[in-house]
XYZ file of N, CA and C in Angstrom:
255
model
N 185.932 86.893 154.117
C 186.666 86.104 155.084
C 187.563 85.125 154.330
N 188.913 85.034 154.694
C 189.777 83.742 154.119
C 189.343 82.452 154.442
N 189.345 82.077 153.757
C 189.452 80.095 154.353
C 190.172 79.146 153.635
N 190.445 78.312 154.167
C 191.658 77.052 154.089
C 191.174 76.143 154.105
N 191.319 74.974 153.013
C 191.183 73.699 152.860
C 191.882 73.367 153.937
N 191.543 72.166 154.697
C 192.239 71.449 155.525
C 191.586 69.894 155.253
N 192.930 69.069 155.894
C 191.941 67.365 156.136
C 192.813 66.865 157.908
N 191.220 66.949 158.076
C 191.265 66.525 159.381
C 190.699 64.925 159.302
N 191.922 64.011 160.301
C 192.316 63.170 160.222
C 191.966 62.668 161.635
N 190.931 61.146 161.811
C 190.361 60.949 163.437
C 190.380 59.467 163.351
N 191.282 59.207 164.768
C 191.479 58.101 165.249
C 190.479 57.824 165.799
N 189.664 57.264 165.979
C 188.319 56.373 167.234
C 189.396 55.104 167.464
N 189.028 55.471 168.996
C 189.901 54.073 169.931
C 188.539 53.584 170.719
N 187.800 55.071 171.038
C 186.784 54.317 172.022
C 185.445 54.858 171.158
N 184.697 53.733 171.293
C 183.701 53.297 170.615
C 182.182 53.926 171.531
N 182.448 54.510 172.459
C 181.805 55.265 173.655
C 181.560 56.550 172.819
N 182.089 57.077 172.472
C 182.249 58.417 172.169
C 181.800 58.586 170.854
N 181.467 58.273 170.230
C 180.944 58.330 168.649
C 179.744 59.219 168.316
N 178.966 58.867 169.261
C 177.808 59.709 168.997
C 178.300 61.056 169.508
N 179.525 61.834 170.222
C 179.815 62.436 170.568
C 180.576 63.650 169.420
N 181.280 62.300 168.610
C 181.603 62.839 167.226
C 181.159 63.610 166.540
N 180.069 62.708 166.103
C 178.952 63.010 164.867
C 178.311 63.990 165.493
N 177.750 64.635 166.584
C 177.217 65.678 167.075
C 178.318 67.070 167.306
N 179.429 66.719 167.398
C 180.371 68.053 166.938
C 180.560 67.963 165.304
N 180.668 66.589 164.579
C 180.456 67.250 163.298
C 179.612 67.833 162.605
N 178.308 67.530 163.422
C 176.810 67.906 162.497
C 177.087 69.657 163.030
N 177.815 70.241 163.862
C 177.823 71.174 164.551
C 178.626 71.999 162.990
N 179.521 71.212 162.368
C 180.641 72.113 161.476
C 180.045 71.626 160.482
N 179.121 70.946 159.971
C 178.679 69.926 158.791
C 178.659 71.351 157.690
N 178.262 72.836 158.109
C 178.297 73.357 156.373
C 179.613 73.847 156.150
N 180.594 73.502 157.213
C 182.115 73.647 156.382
C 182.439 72.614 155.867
N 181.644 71.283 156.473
C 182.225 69.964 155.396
C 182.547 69.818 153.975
N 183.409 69.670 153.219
C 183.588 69.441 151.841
C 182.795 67.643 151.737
N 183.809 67.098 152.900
C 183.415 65.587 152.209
C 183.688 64.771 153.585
N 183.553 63.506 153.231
C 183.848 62.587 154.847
C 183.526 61.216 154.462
N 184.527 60.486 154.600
C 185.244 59.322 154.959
C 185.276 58.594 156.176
N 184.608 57.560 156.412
C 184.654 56.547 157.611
C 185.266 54.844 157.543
N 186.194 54.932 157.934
C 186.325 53.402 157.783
C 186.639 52.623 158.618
N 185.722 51.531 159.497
C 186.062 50.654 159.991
C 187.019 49.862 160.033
N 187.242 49.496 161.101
C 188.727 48.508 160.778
C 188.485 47.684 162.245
N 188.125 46.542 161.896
C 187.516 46.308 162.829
C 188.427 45.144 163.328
N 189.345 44.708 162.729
C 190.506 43.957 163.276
C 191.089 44.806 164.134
N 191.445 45.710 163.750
C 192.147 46.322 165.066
C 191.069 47.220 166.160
N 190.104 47.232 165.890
C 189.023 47.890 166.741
C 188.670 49.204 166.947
N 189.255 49.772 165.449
C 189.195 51.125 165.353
C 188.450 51.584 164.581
N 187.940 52.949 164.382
C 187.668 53.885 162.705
C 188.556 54.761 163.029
N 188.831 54.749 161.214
C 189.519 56.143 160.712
C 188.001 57.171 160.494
N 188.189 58.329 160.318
C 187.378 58.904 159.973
C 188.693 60.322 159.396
N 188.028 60.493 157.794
C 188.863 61.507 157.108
C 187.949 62.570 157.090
N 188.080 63.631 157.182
C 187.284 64.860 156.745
C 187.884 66.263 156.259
N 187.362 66.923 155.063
C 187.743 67.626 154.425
C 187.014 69.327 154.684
N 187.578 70.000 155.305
C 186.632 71.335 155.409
C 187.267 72.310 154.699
N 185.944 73.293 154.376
C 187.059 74.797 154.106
C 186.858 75.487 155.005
N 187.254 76.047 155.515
C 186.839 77.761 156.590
C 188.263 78.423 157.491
N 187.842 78.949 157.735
C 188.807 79.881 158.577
C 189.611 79.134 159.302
N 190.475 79.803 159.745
C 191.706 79.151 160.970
C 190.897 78.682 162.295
N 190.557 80.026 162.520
C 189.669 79.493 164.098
C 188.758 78.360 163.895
N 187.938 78.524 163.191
C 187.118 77.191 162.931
C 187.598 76.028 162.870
N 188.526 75.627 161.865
C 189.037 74.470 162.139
C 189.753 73.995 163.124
N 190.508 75.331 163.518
C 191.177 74.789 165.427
C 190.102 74.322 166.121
N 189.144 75.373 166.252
C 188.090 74.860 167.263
C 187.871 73.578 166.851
N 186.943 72.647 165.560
C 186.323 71.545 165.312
C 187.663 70.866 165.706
N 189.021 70.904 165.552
C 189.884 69.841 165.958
C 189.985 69.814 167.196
N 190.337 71.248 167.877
C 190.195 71.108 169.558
C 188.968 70.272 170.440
N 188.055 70.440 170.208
C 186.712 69.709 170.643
C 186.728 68.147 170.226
N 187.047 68.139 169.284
C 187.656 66.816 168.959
C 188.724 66.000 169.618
N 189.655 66.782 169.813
C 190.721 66.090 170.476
C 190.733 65.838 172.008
N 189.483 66.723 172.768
C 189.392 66.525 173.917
C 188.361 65.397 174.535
N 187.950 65.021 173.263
C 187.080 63.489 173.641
C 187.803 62.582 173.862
N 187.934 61.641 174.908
C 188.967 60.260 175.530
C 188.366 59.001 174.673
N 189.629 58.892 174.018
C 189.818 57.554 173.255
C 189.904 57.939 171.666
N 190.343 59.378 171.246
C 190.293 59.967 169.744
C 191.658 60.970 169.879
N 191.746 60.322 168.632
C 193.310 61.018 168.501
C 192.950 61.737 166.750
N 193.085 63.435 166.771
C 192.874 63.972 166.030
C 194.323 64.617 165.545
N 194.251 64.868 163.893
C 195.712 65.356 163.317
C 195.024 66.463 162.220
N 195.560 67.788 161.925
C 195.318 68.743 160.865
C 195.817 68.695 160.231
N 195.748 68.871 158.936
C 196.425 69.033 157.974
C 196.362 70.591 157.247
N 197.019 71.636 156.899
C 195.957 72.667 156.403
C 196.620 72.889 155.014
N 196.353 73.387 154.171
C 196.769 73.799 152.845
C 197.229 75.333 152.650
N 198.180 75.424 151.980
C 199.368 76.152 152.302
C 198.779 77.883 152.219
N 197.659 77.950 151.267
C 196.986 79.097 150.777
C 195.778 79.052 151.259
N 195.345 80.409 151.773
C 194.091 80.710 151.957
C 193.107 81.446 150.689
N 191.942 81.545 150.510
C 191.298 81.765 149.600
C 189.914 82.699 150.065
N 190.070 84.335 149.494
C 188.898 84.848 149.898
C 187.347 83.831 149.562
N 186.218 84.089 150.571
C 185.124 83.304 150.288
C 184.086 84.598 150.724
């Protein structure tokens, strides 16, 4: 199967939804490479960075499910080459 580095990139606006997060990520957690959280609590947000490898569909899906939670604004990034695995 091919797979693609990607970095998926997550706005938290609402602070409701978090545990909502972390339970779709624990869902993709063995495509995780790595993951980044950072508070920012002046403006009342987290970033959250995350790095996966896997297939196309996979990462659409983990961003789609993502992006349909209210108050999270999700962005892909993917890397230009895929890589048999």
């Amino acid at each position: 199967m091919e797979t693609r580095i990607a970095l998926i990139g997550i706005i938290v606006e609402n602070v409701e939804v978090v545990e909502s997060v972390n339970q779709i990520l624990h869902e993709y957690g063995k495509y995780i490479v790595g993951r980044m959280g950072i508070p920012y609590k002046e403006k009342g947000v987290s970033i959250i960075s995350i790095v996966i490898d896997a297939d196309n569909n996979t990462i659409s899906s983990l961003s789609g499910k993502l992006g349909m939670l209210e108050g999270i604004n999700v962005k892909t990034v993917y890397s230009k080459y895929g890589k048999e695995r």
